[in-house]
PDB file of C-alpha atoms in Angstrom:
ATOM      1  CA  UNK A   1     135.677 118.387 118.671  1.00 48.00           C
ATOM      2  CA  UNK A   2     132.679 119.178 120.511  1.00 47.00           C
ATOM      3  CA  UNK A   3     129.065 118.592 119.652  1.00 50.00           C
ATOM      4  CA  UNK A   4     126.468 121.389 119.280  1.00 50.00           C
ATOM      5  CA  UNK A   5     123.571 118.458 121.142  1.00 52.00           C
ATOM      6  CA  UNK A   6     119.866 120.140 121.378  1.00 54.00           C
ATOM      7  CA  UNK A   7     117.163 117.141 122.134  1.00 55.00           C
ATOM      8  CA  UNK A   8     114.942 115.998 119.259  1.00 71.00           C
ATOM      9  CA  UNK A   9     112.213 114.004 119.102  1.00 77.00           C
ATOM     10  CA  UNK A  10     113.759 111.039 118.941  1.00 81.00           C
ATOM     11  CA  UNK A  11     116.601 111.208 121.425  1.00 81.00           C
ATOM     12  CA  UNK A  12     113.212 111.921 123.874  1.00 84.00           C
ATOM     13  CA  UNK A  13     111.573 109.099 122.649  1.00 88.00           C
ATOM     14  CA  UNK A  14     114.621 106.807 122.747  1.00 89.00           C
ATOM     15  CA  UNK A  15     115.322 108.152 126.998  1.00 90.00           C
ATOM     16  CA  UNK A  16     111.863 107.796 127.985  1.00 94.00           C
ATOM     17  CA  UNK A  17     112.295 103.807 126.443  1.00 93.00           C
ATOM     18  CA  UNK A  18     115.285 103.334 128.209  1.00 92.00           C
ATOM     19  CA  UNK A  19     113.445 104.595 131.565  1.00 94.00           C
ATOM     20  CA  UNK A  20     110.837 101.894 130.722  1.00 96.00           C
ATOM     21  CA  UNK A  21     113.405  99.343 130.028  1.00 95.00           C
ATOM     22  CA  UNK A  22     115.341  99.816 133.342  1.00 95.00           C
ATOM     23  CA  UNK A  23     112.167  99.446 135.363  1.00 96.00           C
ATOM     24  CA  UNK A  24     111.489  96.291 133.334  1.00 96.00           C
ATOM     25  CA  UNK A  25     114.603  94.817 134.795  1.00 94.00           C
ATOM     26  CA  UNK A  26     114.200  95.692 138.169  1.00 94.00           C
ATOM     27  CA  UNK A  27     110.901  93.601 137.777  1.00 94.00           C
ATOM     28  CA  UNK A  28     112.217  89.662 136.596  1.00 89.00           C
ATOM     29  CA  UNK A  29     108.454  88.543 137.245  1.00 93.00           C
ATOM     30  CA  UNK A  30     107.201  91.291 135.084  1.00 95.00           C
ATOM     31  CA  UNK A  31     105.306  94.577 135.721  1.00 96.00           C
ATOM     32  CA  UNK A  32     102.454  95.612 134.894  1.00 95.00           C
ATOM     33  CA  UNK A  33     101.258  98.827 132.439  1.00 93.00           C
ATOM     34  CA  UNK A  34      99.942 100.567 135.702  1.00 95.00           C
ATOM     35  CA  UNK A  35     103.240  99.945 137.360  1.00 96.00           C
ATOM     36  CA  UNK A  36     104.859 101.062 134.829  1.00 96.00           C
ATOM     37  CA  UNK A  37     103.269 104.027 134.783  1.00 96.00           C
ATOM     38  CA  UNK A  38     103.137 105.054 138.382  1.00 96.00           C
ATOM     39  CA  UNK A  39     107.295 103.748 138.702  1.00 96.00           C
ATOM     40  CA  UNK A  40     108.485 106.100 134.964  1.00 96.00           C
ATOM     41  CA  UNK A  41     106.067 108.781 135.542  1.00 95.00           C
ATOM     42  CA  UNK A  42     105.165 108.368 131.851  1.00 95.00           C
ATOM     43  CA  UNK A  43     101.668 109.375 130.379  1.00 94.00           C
ATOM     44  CA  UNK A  44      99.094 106.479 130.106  1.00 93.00           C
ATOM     45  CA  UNK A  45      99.313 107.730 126.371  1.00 95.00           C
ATOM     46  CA  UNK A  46     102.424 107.503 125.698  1.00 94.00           C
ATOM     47  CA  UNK A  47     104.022 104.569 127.685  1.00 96.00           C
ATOM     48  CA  UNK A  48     100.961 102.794 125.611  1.00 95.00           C
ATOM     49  CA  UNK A  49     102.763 104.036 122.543  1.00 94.00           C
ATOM     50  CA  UNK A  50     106.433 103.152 123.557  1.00 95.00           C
ATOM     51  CA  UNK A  51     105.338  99.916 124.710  1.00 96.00           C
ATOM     52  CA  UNK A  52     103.849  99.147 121.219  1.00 95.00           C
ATOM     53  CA  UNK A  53     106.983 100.370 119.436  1.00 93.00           C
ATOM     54  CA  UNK A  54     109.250  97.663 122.454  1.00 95.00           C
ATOM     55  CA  UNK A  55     106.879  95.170 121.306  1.00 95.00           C
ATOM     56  CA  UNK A  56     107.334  95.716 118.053  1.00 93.00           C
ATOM     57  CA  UNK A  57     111.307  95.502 118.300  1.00 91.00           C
ATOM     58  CA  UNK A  58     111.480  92.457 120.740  1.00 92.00           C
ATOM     59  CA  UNK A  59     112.643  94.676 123.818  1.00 93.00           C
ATOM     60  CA  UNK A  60     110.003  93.621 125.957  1.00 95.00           C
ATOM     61  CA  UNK A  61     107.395  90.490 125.874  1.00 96.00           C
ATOM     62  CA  UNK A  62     103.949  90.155 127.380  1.00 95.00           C
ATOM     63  CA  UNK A  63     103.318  86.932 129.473  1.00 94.00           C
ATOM     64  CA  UNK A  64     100.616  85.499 130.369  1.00 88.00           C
ATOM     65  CA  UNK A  65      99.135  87.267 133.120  1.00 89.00           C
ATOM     66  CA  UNK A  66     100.003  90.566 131.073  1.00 91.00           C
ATOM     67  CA  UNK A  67     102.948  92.191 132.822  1.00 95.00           C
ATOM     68  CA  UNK A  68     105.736  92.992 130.877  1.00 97.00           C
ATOM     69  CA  UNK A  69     109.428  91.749 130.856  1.00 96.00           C
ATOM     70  CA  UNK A  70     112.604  91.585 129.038  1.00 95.00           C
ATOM     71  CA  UNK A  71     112.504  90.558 125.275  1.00 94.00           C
ATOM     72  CA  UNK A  72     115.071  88.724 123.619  1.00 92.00           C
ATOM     73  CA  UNK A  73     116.641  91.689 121.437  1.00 90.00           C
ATOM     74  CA  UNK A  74     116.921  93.298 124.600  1.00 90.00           C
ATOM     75  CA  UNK A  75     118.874  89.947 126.114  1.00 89.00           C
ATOM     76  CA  UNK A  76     120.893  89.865 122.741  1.00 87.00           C
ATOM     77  CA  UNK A  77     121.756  93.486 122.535  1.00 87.00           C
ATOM     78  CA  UNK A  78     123.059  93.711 126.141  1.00 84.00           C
ATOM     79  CA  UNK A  79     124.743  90.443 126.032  1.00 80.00           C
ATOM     80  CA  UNK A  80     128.843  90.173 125.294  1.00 68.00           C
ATOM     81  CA  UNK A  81     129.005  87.787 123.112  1.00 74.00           C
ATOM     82  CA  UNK A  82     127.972  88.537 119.399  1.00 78.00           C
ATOM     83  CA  UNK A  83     127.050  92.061 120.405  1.00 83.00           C
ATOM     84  CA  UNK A  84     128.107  93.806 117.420  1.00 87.00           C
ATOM     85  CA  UNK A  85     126.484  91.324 115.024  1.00 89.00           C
ATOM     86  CA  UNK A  86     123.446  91.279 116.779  1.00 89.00           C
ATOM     87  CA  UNK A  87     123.370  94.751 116.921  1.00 91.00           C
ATOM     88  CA  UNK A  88     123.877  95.282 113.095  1.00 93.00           C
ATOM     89  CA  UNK A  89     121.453  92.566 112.556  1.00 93.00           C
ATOM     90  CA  UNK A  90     118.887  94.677 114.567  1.00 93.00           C
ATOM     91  CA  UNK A  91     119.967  97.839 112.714  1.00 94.00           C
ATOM     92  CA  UNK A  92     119.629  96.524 109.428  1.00 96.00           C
ATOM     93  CA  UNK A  93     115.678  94.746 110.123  1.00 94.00           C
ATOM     94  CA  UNK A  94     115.087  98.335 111.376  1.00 93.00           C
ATOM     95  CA  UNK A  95     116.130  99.810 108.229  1.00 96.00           C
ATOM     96  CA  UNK A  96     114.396  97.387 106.084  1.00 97.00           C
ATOM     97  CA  UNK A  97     111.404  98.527 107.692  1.00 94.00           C
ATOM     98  CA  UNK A  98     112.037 101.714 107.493  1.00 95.00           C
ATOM     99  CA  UNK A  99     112.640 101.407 103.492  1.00 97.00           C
ATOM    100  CA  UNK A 100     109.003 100.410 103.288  1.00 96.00           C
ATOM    101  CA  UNK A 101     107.063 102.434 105.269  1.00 94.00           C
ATOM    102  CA  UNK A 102     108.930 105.536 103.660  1.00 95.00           C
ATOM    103  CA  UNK A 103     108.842 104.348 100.412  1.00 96.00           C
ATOM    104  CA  UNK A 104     112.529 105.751  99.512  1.00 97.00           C
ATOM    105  CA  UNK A 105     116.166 103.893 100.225  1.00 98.00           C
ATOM    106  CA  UNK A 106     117.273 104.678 103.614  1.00 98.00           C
ATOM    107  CA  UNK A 107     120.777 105.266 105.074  1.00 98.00           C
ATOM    108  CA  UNK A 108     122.304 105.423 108.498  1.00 96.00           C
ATOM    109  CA  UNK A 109     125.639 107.436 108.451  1.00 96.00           C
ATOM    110  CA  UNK A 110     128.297 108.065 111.326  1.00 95.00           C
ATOM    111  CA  UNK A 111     130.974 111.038 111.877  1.00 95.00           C
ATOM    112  CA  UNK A 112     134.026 108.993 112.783  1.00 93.00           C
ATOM    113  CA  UNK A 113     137.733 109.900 113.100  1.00 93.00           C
ATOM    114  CA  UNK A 114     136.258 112.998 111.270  1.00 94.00           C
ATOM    115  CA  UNK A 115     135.294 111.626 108.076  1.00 96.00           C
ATOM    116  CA  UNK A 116     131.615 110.862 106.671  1.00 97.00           C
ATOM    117  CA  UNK A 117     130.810 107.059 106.605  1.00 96.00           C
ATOM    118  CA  UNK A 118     127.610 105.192 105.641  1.00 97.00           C
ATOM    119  CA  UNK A 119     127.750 102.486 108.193  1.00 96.00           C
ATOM    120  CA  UNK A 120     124.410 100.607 106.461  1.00 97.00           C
ATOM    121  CA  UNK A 121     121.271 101.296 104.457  1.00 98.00           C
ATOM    122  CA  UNK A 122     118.407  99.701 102.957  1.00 98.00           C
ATOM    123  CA  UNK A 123     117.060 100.106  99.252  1.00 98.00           C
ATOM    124  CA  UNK A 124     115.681  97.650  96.376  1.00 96.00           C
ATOM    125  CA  UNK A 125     114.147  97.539  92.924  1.00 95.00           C
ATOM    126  CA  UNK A 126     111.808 100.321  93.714  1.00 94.00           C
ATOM    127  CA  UNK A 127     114.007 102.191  95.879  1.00 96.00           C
ATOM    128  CA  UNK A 128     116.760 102.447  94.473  1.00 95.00           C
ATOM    129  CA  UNK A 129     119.931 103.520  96.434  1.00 96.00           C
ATOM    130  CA  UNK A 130     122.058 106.907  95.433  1.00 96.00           C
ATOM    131  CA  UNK A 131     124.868 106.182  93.060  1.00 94.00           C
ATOM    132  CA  UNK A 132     127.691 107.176  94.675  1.00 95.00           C
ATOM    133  CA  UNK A 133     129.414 108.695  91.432  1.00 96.00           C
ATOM    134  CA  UNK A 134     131.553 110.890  93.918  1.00 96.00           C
ATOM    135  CA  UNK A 135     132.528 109.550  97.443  1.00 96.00           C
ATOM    136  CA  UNK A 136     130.681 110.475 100.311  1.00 96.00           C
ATOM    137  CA  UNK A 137     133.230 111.120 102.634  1.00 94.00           C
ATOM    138  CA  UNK A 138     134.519 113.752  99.875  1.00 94.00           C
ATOM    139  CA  UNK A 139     131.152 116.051  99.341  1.00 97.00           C
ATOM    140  CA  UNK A 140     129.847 116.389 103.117  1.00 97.00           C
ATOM    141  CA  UNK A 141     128.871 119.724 101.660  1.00 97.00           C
ATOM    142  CA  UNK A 142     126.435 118.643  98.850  1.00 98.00           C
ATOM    143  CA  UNK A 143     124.786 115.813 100.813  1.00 98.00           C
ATOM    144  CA  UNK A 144     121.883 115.770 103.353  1.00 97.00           C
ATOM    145  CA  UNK A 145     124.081 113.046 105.161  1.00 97.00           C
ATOM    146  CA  UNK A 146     127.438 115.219 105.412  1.00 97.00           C
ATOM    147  CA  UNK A 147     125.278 118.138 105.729  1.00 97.00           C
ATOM    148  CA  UNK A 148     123.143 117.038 108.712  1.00 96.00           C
ATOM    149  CA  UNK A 149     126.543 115.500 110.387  1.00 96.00           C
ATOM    150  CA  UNK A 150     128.297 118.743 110.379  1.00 96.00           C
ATOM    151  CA  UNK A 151     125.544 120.743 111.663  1.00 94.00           C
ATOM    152  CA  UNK A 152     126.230 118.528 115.161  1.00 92.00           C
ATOM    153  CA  UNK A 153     129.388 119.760 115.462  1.00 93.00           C
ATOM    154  CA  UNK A 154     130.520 122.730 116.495  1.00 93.00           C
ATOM    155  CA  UNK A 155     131.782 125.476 114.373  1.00 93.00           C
ATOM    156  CA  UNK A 156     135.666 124.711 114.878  1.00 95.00           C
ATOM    157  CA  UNK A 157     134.486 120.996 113.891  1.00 95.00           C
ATOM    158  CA  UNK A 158     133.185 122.105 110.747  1.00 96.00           C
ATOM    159  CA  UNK A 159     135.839 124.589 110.137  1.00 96.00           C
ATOM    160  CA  UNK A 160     138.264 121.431 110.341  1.00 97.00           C
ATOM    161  CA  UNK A 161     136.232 119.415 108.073  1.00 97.00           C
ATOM    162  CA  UNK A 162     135.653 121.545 105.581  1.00 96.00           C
ATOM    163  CA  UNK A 163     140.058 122.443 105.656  1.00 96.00           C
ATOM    164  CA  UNK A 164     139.985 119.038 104.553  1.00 96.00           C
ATOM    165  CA  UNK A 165     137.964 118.354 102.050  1.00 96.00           C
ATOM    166  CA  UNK A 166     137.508 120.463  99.125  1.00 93.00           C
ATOM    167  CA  UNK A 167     134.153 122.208  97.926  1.00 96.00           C
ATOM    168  CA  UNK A 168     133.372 121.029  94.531  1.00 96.00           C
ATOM    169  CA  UNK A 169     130.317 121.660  92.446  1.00 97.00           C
ATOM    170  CA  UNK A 170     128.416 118.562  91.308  1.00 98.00           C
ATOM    171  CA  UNK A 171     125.566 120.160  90.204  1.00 98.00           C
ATOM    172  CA  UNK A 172     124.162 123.930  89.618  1.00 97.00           C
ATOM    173  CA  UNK A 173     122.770 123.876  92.956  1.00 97.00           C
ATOM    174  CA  UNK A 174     125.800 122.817  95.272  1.00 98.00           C
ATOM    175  CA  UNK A 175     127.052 125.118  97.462  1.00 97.00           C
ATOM    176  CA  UNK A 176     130.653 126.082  96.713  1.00 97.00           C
ATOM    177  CA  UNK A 177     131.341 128.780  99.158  1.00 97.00           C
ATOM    178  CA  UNK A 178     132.336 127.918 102.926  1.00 95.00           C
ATOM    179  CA  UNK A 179     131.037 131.051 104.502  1.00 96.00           C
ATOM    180  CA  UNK A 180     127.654 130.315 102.554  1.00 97.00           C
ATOM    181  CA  UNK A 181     127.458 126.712 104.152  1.00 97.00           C
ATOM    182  CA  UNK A 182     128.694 127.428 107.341  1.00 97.00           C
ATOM    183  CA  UNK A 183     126.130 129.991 107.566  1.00 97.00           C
ATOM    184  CA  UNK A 184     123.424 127.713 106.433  1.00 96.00           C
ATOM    185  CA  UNK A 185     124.741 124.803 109.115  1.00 96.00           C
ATOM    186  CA  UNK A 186     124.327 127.459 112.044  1.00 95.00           C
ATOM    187  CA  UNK A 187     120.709 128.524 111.343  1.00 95.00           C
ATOM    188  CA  UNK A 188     119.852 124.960 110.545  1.00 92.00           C
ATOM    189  CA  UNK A 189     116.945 124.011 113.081  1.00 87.00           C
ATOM    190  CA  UNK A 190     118.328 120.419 114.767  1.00 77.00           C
ATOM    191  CA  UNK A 191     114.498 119.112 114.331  1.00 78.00           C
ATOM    192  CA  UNK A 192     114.126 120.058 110.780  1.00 87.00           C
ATOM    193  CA  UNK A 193     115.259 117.757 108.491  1.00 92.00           C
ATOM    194  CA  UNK A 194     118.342 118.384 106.435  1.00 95.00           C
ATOM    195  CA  UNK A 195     117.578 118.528 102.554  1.00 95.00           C
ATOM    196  CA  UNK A 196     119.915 117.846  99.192  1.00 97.00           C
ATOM    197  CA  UNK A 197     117.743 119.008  96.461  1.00 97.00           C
ATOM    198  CA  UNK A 198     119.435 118.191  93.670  1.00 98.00           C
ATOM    199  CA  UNK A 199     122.830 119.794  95.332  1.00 98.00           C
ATOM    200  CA  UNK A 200     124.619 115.527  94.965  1.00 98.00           C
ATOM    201  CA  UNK A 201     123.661 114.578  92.192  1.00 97.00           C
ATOM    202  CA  UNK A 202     121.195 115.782  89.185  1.00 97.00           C
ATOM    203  CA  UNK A 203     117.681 113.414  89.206  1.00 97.00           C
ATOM    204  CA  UNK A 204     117.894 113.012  93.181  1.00 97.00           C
ATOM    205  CA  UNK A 205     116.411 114.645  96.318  1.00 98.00           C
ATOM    206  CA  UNK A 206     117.206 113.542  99.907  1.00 98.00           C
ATOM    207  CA  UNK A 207     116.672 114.248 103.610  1.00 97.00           C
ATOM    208  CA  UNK A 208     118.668 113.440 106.460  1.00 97.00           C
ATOM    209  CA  UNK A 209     117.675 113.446 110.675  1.00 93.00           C
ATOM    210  CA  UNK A 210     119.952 113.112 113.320  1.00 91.00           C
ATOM    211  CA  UNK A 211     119.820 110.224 115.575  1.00 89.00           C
ATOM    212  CA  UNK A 212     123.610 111.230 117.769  1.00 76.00           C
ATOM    213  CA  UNK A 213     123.661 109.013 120.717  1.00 69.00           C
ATOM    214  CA  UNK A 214     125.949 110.522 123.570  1.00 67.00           C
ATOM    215  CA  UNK A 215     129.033 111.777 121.959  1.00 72.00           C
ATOM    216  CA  UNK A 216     128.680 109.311 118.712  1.00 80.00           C
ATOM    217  CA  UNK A 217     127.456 111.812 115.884  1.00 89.00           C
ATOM    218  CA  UNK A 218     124.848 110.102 113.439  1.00 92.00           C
ATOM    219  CA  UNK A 219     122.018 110.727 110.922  1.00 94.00           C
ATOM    220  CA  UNK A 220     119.248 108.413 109.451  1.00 96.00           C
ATOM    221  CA  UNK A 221     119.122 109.659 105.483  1.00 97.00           C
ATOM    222  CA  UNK A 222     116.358 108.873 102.675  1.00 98.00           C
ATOM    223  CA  UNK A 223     116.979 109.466  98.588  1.00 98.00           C
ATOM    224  CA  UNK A 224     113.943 109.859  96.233  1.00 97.00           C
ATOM    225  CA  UNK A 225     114.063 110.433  92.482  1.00 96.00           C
ATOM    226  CA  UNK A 226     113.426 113.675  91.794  1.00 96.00           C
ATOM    227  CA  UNK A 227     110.265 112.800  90.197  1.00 96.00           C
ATOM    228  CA  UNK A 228     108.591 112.314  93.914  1.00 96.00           C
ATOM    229  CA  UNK A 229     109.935 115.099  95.481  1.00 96.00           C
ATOM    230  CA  UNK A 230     106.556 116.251  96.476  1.00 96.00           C
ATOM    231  CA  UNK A 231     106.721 113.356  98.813  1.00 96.00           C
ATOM    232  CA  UNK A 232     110.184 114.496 100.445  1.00 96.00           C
ATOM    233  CA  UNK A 233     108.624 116.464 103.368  1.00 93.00           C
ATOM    234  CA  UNK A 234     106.537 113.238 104.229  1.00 94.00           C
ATOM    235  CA  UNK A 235     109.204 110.840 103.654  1.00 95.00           C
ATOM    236  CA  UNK A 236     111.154 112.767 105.890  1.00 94.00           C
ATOM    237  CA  UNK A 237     109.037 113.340 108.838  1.00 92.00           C
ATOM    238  CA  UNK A 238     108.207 109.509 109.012  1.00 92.00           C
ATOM    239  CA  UNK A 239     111.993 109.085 108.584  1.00 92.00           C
ATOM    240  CA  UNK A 240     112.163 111.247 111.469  1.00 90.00           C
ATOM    241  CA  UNK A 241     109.597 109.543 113.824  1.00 86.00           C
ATOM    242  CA  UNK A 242     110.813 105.984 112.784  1.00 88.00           C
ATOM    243  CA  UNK A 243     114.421 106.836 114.247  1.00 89.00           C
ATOM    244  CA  UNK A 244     113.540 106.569 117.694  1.00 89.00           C
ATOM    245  CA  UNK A 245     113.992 102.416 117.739  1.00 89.00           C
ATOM    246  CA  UNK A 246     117.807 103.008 115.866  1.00 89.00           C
ATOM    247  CA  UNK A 247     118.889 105.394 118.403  1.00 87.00           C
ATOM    248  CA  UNK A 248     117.904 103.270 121.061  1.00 89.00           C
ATOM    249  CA  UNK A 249     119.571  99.936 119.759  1.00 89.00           C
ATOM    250  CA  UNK A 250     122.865 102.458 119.496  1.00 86.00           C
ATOM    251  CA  UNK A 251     122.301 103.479 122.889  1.00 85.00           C
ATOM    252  CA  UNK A 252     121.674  99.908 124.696  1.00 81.00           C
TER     253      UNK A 252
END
């Protein structure tokens, strides 16, 4: 299966952090912003804006005199032991965060062995998570989740998928027809968010944004009751611009 990979916003985001990250820890005494600048190439405007967003997520502290070094999510993340819960630790406080500054649930979601998986997500009283009346890995075609996952792939990829799973409508607005979809997935821009109005389930609007980190295919998902819809497109481009700190933590 191969991937169809075009850059977004946050994948650029989430490289330019990693280039600030390795010159961190070629520095154990620290480094200054300046340095930092002159050693990454980075704007002054926005290594000040990935360094707030490290901050933020522990990857790198401030000492005293100023300079920057390695923060201890960084030290957990890239340590053996406990990796993976301290990585879904991380992933979930991201989420969390996520939930409230969008206002919706959110959901991260992984292709794996070819089948759609929500791997974690974070909702509560007033964002309520999607009921799953009909299993995710089973209506890729109706969801902003399967939907945004299968435009990553290539066209044999989705070809396979959808010889697998059946096409079923849920509502008057899925999509039944495979030629329809498929032609949908190939004109759908990789930077424009992926949208389920109505398509999963009646009363519910979502948008999905990918967040694939090297040949792992993923998305980062929101679900709003219908009611808010008008806030989908704003939902989703904060979605979008909050993924950059997930994709890293999958790429460390």
């Amino acid at each position: 299966m191969a991937l169809m990979n075009e850059p977004t916003a946050p994948y650029h985001s989430a490289q330019d952090a990693l280039r600030i990250l390795e010159t961190v820890a070629r520095h154990s005494a620290g480094i200054t912003d300046t340095e930092l600048a002159r050693d990454t190439g980075l704007g002054a405007e926005r290594l000040t804006a990935l360094l707030r967003m490290l901050r933020r997520e522990g990857y790198v502290e401030q000492i005293s005199d100023g300079a920057y070094v390695n923060g201890d999510t960084l030290r957990r993340l890239t340590s053996a032991h406990d990796r993976e819960q301290a990585l879904r630790e991380k992933l979930q406080h991201t989420l969390d965060r996520l939930r409230d500054s969008v206002g919706a649930a959110v959901y991260m979601s992984r292709y794996v062995d070819g089948e759609v998986r929500v791997t974690q997500y974070a909702a509560g009283p007033a964002t309520p998570a999607v009921n799953e009346w009909v299993d995710f890995r089973c209506s890729a075609h109706a969801t902003a989740v399967g939907k945004s996952l299968l435009t990553q792939l290539d066209h044999n990829g989705r070809r396979d998928h959808l010889s697998r799973h059946r096409m079923p409508r849920l509502t008057s607005r899925t999509i039944t027809s495979d030629k329809l979809l498929l032609s949908r997935l190939e004109s759908q821009p990789p930077t424009v968010p992926v949208l389920d109005l109505q398509e999963y389930a009646v009363g519910t609007v979502c948008a999905a944004v990918p967040i694939t980190a090297g040949s792992s295919v993923g998305c980062l998902a929101l679900s709003l009751p219908v009611e808010h819809a008008h806030r989908l497109k704003q939902a989703a481009d904060t979605l979008n611009r909050g993924a950059a700190p997930l994709l890293l933590s999958l790429t460390l």
